[in-house]
CSV table of C-alpha atoms in Angstrom, one decimal:
chain,number,residue,atom,x,y,z
A,2,MET,CA,29.5,40.6,-9.5
A,3,HIS,CA,26.4,41.9,-7.7
A,4,ARG,CA,24.2,40.5,-10.5
A,5,PHE,CA,25.8,37.0,-10.1
A,6,THR,CA,25.3,37.1,-6.3
A,7,LEU,CA,21.7,38.1,-6.8
A,8,LEU,CA,21.1,35.3,-9.2
A,9,ALA,CA,22.7,32.8,-6.9
A,10,LEU,CA,20.5,34.0,-4.0
A,11,LEU,CA,17.4,33.7,-6.2
A,12,PHE,CA,18.5,30.2,-7.2
A,13,LEU,CA,18.9,29.1,-3.6
A,14,LEU,CA,15.6,30.6,-2.6
A,15,THR,CA,13.9,28.8,-5.4
A,16,ALA,CA,15.5,25.5,-4.6
A,17,CYS,CA,14.4,25.9,-1.0
A,18,ALA,CA,10.9,26.6,-2.0
A,19,LEU,CA,10.8,23.5,-4.3
A,20,THR,CA,12.2,21.2,-1.6
A,21,PRO,CA,9.3,19.3,0.0
A,22,PRO,CA,9.1,19.5,3.8
A,23,LYS,CA,10.2,16.5,5.8
A,24,PRO,CA,7.3,14.2,6.2
A,25,LEU,CA,6.0,12.9,9.5
A,26,ARG,CA,7.1,9.3,9.4
A,27,ILE,CA,5.2,6.7,11.5
A,28,SER,CA,6.2,3.2,12.1
A,29,ALA,CA,3.6,0.5,12.9
A,30,ASN,CA,3.8,-3.3,13.2
A,31,LEU,CA,1.1,-5.7,12.1
A,32,TRP,CA,-1.6,-5.9,14.8
A,33,ILE,CA,-5.4,-5.9,14.6
A,34,GLY,CA,-5.5,-2.7,16.7
A,35,TYR,CA,-3.4,-0.8,14.2
A,36,THR,CA,-5.7,-1.6,11.2
A,37,PRO,CA,-7.2,2.0,11.2
A,38,LEU,CA,-3.7,3.2,10.2
A,39,PHE,CA,-3.3,0.7,7.4
A,40,TYR,CA,-6.9,1.5,6.2
A,41,ILE,CA,-5.9,5.2,6.0
A,42,LYS,CA,-2.9,4.3,4.0
A,43,GLU,CA,-4.7,2.0,1.6
A,44,ARG,CA,-7.5,4.6,1.1
A,45,GLY,CA,-4.9,7.0,-0.1
A,46,TRP,CA,-5.8,9.6,2.5
A,47,LEU,CA,-2.2,10.3,3.4
A,48,LYS,CA,-1.4,11.6,-0.1
A,49,GLY,CA,-0.7,15.3,0.1
A,50,GLU,CA,-0.7,15.4,3.9
A,51,ASN,CA,3.0,15.1,4.4
A,52,ILE,CA,2.6,11.8,6.4
A,53,GLU,CA,4.3,8.5,5.7
A,54,LEU,CA,3.3,5.2,7.2
A,55,VAL,CA,5.9,2.4,7.3
A,56,ASN,CA,4.8,-1.1,8.4
A,57,VAL,CA,7.2,-3.6,10.0
A,58,VAL,CA,6.9,-7.2,11.2
A,59,SER,CA,7.7,-7.0,14.9
A,60,LEU,CA,7.3,-4.9,18.0
A,61,TYR,CA,11.0,-4.8,18.5
A,62,GLU,CA,11.7,-3.8,14.9
A,63,ASN,CA,9.0,-1.1,15.2
A,64,MET,CA,10.6,0.2,18.4
A,65,GLN,CA,14.1,0.2,16.8
A,66,MET,CA,12.8,2.2,13.8
A,67,TYR,CA,12.1,5.0,16.3
A,68,ALA,CA,15.2,4.5,18.3
A,69,VAL,CA,17.6,5.0,15.4
A,70,GLY,CA,15.7,8.0,14.0
A,71,ASN,CA,14.0,6.3,11.1
A,72,ALA,CA,10.5,7.2,12.4
A,73,ASP,CA,9.1,10.3,14.2
A,74,ALA,CA,6.3,8.4,15.9
A,75,PHE,CA,5.6,4.7,16.5
A,76,THR,CA,2.8,2.4,17.6
A,77,GLY,CA,3.3,0.2,20.6
A,78,THR,CA,2.3,-1.0,24.0
A,79,GLN,CA,3.1,0.6,27.4
A,80,TYR,CA,6.2,-1.7,27.5
A,81,GLU,CA,7.8,-0.3,24.3
A,82,TYR,CA,6.9,3.2,25.6
A,83,HIS,CA,8.8,2.7,28.8
A,84,VAL,CA,11.8,1.3,27.0
A,85,GLN,CA,12.0,4.3,24.7
A,86,HIS,CA,11.1,6.8,27.4
A,87,GLN,CA,14.5,6.2,29.0
A,88,ALA,CA,16.2,7.8,26.0
A,89,HIS,CA,13.4,10.2,25.1
A,90,PRO,CA,12.1,11.8,28.4
A,91,SER,CA,9.4,13.9,26.6
A,92,LEU,CA,7.9,10.8,24.8
A,93,SER,CA,4.2,10.5,25.4
A,94,PRO,CA,1.1,8.8,24.0
A,95,VAL,CA,-0.5,11.0,21.4
A,96,LEU,CA,-3.4,8.8,20.1
A,97,LEU,CA,-5.0,6.0,22.0
A,98,LEU,CA,-5.8,3.0,19.8
A,99,ASP,CA,-6.9,-0.2,21.7
A,100,LEU,CA,-6.9,-2.2,24.8
A,101,SER,CA,-6.1,-5.9,24.3
A,102,LYS,CA,-8.9,-8.2,25.6
A,103,GLY,CA,-7.8,-11.5,24.2
A,104,GLY,CA,-5.7,-10.4,21.3
A,105,ASP,CA,-2.4,-11.3,23.0
A,106,MET,CA,-1.9,-14.9,24.1
A,107,VAL,CA,0.3,-17.7,25.2
A,108,MET,CA,-0.1,-20.9,23.2
A,109,GLY,CA,1.4,-24.4,23.6
A,110,ASN,CA,1.5,-27.9,22.2
A,111,ILE,CA,0.4,-29.3,25.6
A,112,ASP,CA,-2.4,-28.5,28.0
A,113,LEU,CA,-1.9,-26.7,31.4
A,114,GLN,CA,-2.2,-29.9,33.4
A,115,THR,CA,0.5,-31.6,31.5
A,116,LEU,CA,2.6,-28.4,31.6
A,117,ARG,CA,2.4,-28.3,35.4
A,118,LYS,CA,3.5,-32.0,35.7
A,119,THR,CA,6.3,-32.1,33.2
A,120,GLU,CA,9.9,-32.2,34.4
A,121,ARG,CA,11.3,-31.7,30.9
A,122,PRO,CA,12.8,-28.4,29.7
A,123,ILE,CA,10.2,-26.2,28.1
A,124,ASP,CA,11.0,-24.3,24.9
A,125,VAL,CA,9.6,-20.8,24.8
A,126,TRP,CA,9.4,-18.9,21.5
A,127,LEU,CA,8.7,-15.2,21.8
A,128,GLU,CA,9.9,-11.8,20.9
A,129,VAL,CA,12.3,-10.8,23.6
A,130,ASP,CA,12.4,-7.1,24.6
A,131,SER,CA,8.7,-6.6,23.9
A,132,VAL,CA,5.5,-6.8,25.8
A,133,ASN,CA,5.4,-10.5,25.0
A,134,GLN,CA,8.1,-11.0,27.6
A,135,GLU,CA,6.0,-9.3,30.2
A,136,LEU,CA,2.9,-11.4,29.2
A,137,PHE,CA,4.9,-14.6,29.7
A,138,LYS,CA,6.0,-13.5,33.1
A,139,ALA,CA,2.4,-12.9,34.1
A,140,PHE,CA,1.4,-16.3,32.8
A,141,VAL,CA,4.2,-18.0,34.7
A,142,GLU,CA,3.1,-16.2,37.9
A,143,LYS,CA,-0.6,-17.0,37.4
A,144,GLU,CA,0.0,-20.7,36.8
A,145,GLY,CA,2.8,-21.2,39.4
A,146,LEU,CA,5.4,-22.3,36.9
A,147,GLY,CA,8.3,-20.5,38.5
A,148,ASN,CA,10.1,-23.8,39.2
A,149,LYS,CA,10.1,-24.9,35.6
A,150,LYS,CA,13.2,-24.9,33.3
A,151,PHE,CA,12.5,-22.6,30.3
A,152,ARG,CA,14.7,-22.4,27.2
A,153,PHE,CA,14.0,-19.1,25.5
A,154,HIS,CA,14.2,-18.5,21.8
A,155,ASN,CA,14.0,-14.9,20.4
A,156,LEU,CA,11.9,-14.8,17.2
A,157,ASP,CA,9.6,-12.3,15.6
A,158,PRO,CA,5.9,-13.1,15.5
A,159,GLU,CA,5.7,-13.8,11.8
A,160,SER,CA,8.5,-16.4,12.0
A,161,ILE,CA,6.9,-17.9,15.1
A,162,SER,CA,3.6,-18.3,13.1
A,163,LYS,CA,5.5,-20.5,10.7
A,164,LEU,CA,6.9,-22.9,13.3
A,165,PRO,CA,5.9,-26.6,12.8
A,166,PHE,CA,4.2,-28.5,15.5
A,167,LYS,CA,6.9,-29.7,17.9
A,168,LYS,CA,7.0,-32.9,20.0
A,169,SER,CA,8.9,-31.5,22.9
A,170,PRO,CA,7.1,-29.2,25.4
A,171,THR,CA,6.7,-25.9,23.7
A,172,LEU,CA,5.1,-22.5,24.5
A,173,LEU,CA,4.6,-19.6,22.1
A,174,VAL,CA,3.8,-16.0,23.0
A,175,THR,CA,2.1,-14.2,20.1
A,176,TYR,CA,-0.8,-12.0,19.1
A,177,LYS,CA,-3.4,-11.5,16.4
A,178,PRO,CA,-3.3,-12.1,13.5
A,179,TYR,CA,-0.3,-14.4,13.9
A,180,ASP,CA,-2.2,-17.1,15.9
A,181,ASP,CA,-4.4,-18.6,13.2
A,182,PRO,CA,-1.6,-20.5,11.4
A,183,LEU,CA,-0.5,-21.9,14.7
A,184,ARG,CA,-4.0,-23.1,15.6
A,185,SER,CA,-4.2,-24.8,12.2
A,186,ARG,CA,-1.1,-26.9,13.1
A,187,GLY,CA,-2.4,-28.0,16.5
A,188,TYR,CA,-1.2,-25.4,18.9
A,189,ARG,CA,-3.8,-24.5,21.6
A,190,GLU,CA,-4.4,-21.3,23.5
A,191,LEU,CA,-3.5,-21.5,27.2
A,192,VAL,CA,-4.2,-17.9,28.3
A,193,ASN,CA,-5.0,-14.6,26.8
A,194,THR,CA,-5.4,-11.0,27.9
A,195,ALA,CA,-9.1,-11.5,28.4
A,196,ASP,CA,-8.5,-13.6,31.4
A,197,PRO,CA,-9.5,-11.6,34.5
A,198,SER,CA,-7.1,-13.6,36.7
A,199,LEU,CA,-4.1,-12.5,34.6
A,200,SER,CA,-2.7,-9.4,36.3
A,201,PHE,CA,-1.7,-7.8,33.1
A,202,LYS,CA,-3.1,-5.1,30.8
A,203,VAL,CA,-1.9,-4.2,27.3
A,204,VAL,CA,-2.6,-0.7,26.0
A,205,ASP,CA,-1.8,0.2,22.4
A,206,ALA,CA,-1.2,3.8,21.4
A,207,LEU,CA,0.8,6.1,19.0
A,208,TYR,CA,3.8,7.7,20.7
A,209,ALA,CA,5.9,10.8,19.9
A,210,ASP,CA,8.1,13.3,21.8
A,211,ALA,CA,7.4,16.9,22.5
A,212,GLU,CA,9.7,18.2,19.7
A,213,ASP,CA,8.1,16.2,17.0
A,214,LEU,CA,4.6,17.0,18.3
A,215,GLN,CA,5.5,20.7,17.8
A,216,ASN,CA,7.2,20.3,14.5
A,217,PHE,CA,4.4,18.2,13.0
A,218,ASP,CA,1.5,19.8,14.8
A,219,LYS,CA,-0.5,20.1,11.5
A,220,GLU,CA,0.2,16.5,10.5
A,221,PHE,CA,-0.8,15.0,13.8
A,222,LYS,CA,-4.0,16.9,13.8
A,223,VAL,CA,-4.8,15.6,10.3
A,224,LEU,CA,-3.9,12.0,11.4
A,225,ASN,CA,-6.2,12.4,14.4
A,226,ARG,CA,-9.1,13.2,12.2
A,227,LEU,CA,-8.3,10.4,9.8
A,228,VAL,CA,-8.1,7.8,12.6
A,229,ALA,CA,-11.6,8.9,13.7
A,230,ARG,CA,-12.8,8.6,10.2
A,231,ALA,CA,-11.3,5.1,9.7
A,232,LEU,CA,-13.0,3.9,12.9
A,233,HIS,CA,-16.3,5.4,11.8
A,234,ASP,CA,-15.9,3.4,8.5
A,235,LEU,CA,-15.1,0.3,10.4
A,236,HIS,CA,-18.2,0.4,12.5
A,237,LYS,CA,-20.4,1.4,9.6
A,238,ASP,CA,-19.2,-1.2,7.1
A,239,PRO,CA,-16.6,-3.7,8.4
A,240,LYS,CA,-16.7,-5.7,5.3
A,241,SER,CA,-15.6,-2.8,3.1
A,242,PHE,CA,-13.0,-1.9,5.8
A,243,TYR,CA,-11.6,-5.5,5.7
A,244,ARG,CA,-11.1,-5.3,1.9
A,245,TYR,CA,-8.6,-2.5,2.4
A,246,VAL,CA,-6.7,-4.0,5.2
A,247,LYS,CA,-6.8,-7.8,4.5
A,248,ASN,CA,-3.2,-7.8,3.1
A,249,TYR,CA,-2.0,-6.8,6.6
A,250,LEU,CA,-3.8,-9.7,8.3
A,251,GLN,CA,-1.6,-12.7,7.5
A,252,GLY,CA,-4.2,-14.3,5.3
A,253,GLU,CA,-7.0,-13.9,7.8
A,254,ASP,CA,-10.4,-14.2,6.1
A,255,TYR,CA,-13.4,-11.9,6.9
A,256,ALA,CA,-14.9,-14.2,9.5
A,257,HIS,CA,-11.7,-14.5,11.4
A,258,PHE,CA,-11.2,-10.7,11.1
A,259,LEU,CA,-14.6,-10.1,12.8
A,260,GLU,CA,-13.5,-12.6,15.6
A,261,SER,CA,-10.2,-10.8,16.0
A,262,LEU,CA,-12.0,-7.5,16.5
A,263,LYS,CA,-13.8,-9.0,19.5
A,264,THR,CA,-10.4,-9.4,21.2
A,265,ILE,CA,-9.7,-5.7,21.5
A,266,GLU,CA,-11.5,-2.6,22.8
A,267,TRP,CA,-11.2,0.6,20.8
A,268,ILE,CA,-10.1,3.3,23.2
A,269,TYR,CA,-9.5,6.2,20.8
A,270,GLY,CA,-12.3,8.2,22.3
A,271,ARG,CA,-12.1,7.2,25.9
A,272,ARG,CA,-11.3,10.1,28.3
A,273,ASP,CA,-13.3,9.2,31.4
A,274,LYS,CA,-11.5,9.8,34.7
A,275,THR,CA,-11.4,6.2,35.8
A,276,PHE,CA,-9.7,5.1,32.5
A,277,LEU,CA,-7.2,7.9,32.5
A,278,GLU,CA,-6.3,7.0,36.1
A,279,GLN,CA,-5.7,3.4,34.9
A,280,LEU,CA,-3.4,4.6,32.2
A,281,GLN,CA,-1.4,6.6,34.7
A,282,LYS,CA,-1.1,3.5,37.0
A,283,LEU,CA,0.5,1.8,33.9
A,284,GLY,CA,3.0,4.7,33.8
A,285,LEU,CA,1.4,6.3,30.7
A,286,PRO,CA,1.1,10.1,30.9
A,287,THR,CA,-2.1,11.6,29.5
A,288,GLU,CA,-1.2,15.3,29.1
A,289,ALA,CA,-0.2,15.1,25.4
A,290,LEU,CA,-3.2,13.0,24.3
A,291,MET,CA,-5.0,14.6,21.4
A,292,GLU,CA,-8.7,15.2,21.9
A,293,PRO,CA,-10.8,12.7,20.0
A,294,VAL,CA,-12.8,14.3,17.1
A,295,SER,CA,-16.3,13.4,16.0
A,296,ASP,CA,-16.3,10.2,13.9
A,297,ALA,CA,-19.1,11.6,11.7
A,298,LEU,CA,-16.7,13.1,9.1
């Protein structure tokens, strides 16, 4: 009997030893500012590091992956952070990624002058419950369009990018790389986040709560080094970097990829006092931010 118990115990211990640890699961939607993560995945650097990266289509889907427990960390803007912070009070930015400087935009099939004059209902296609909703509000305020009748349609950015050119007044809220197909069909850009008169900033980061930061301390430190390494590779050889991430860019060619990079500012290494104060004004805590490592890896 004792021998059987001992064998059973040894079997259980062996089984536990052979069971791989739960991986750090990160969810990221397609966005030019998240390409370092896709580059890391495509280079195979996550193998053996107990880290999984899952890419999804939309900001909302990305946020929901975290909300239902299918991800331990997620990429997003300050808007998605604030939504999830209500249910996860210890949620914080862990890695800073980029600041949108033109990468998020409102597009339309009419110009601003015609838009101001029209008395017809205006169809607005955007991803509701995302930062796109806040961008549209800022656009309406900037252009004094509060008296217009808007008809809102909730759609993910990939589906929006496939919309045909419409005859009725139409506005689209989107971001790179989903804008290029729309431009090719005749939609024009009306405003973007590079406009200094637009009282709106979009910060992208990786978020996790205190428990997961502790449980996956080793994995987050590895990821921190890999993000620095990916950004180093991007600055050193953008063409090689592009070859690894082009499948995440909705068919964007190399020339358009370089143009897209101009619409964001990499903020991975920014820790100056003024910038950190700006983050805090946006409601983003800075205490849990991992220290940037040297990109010369």
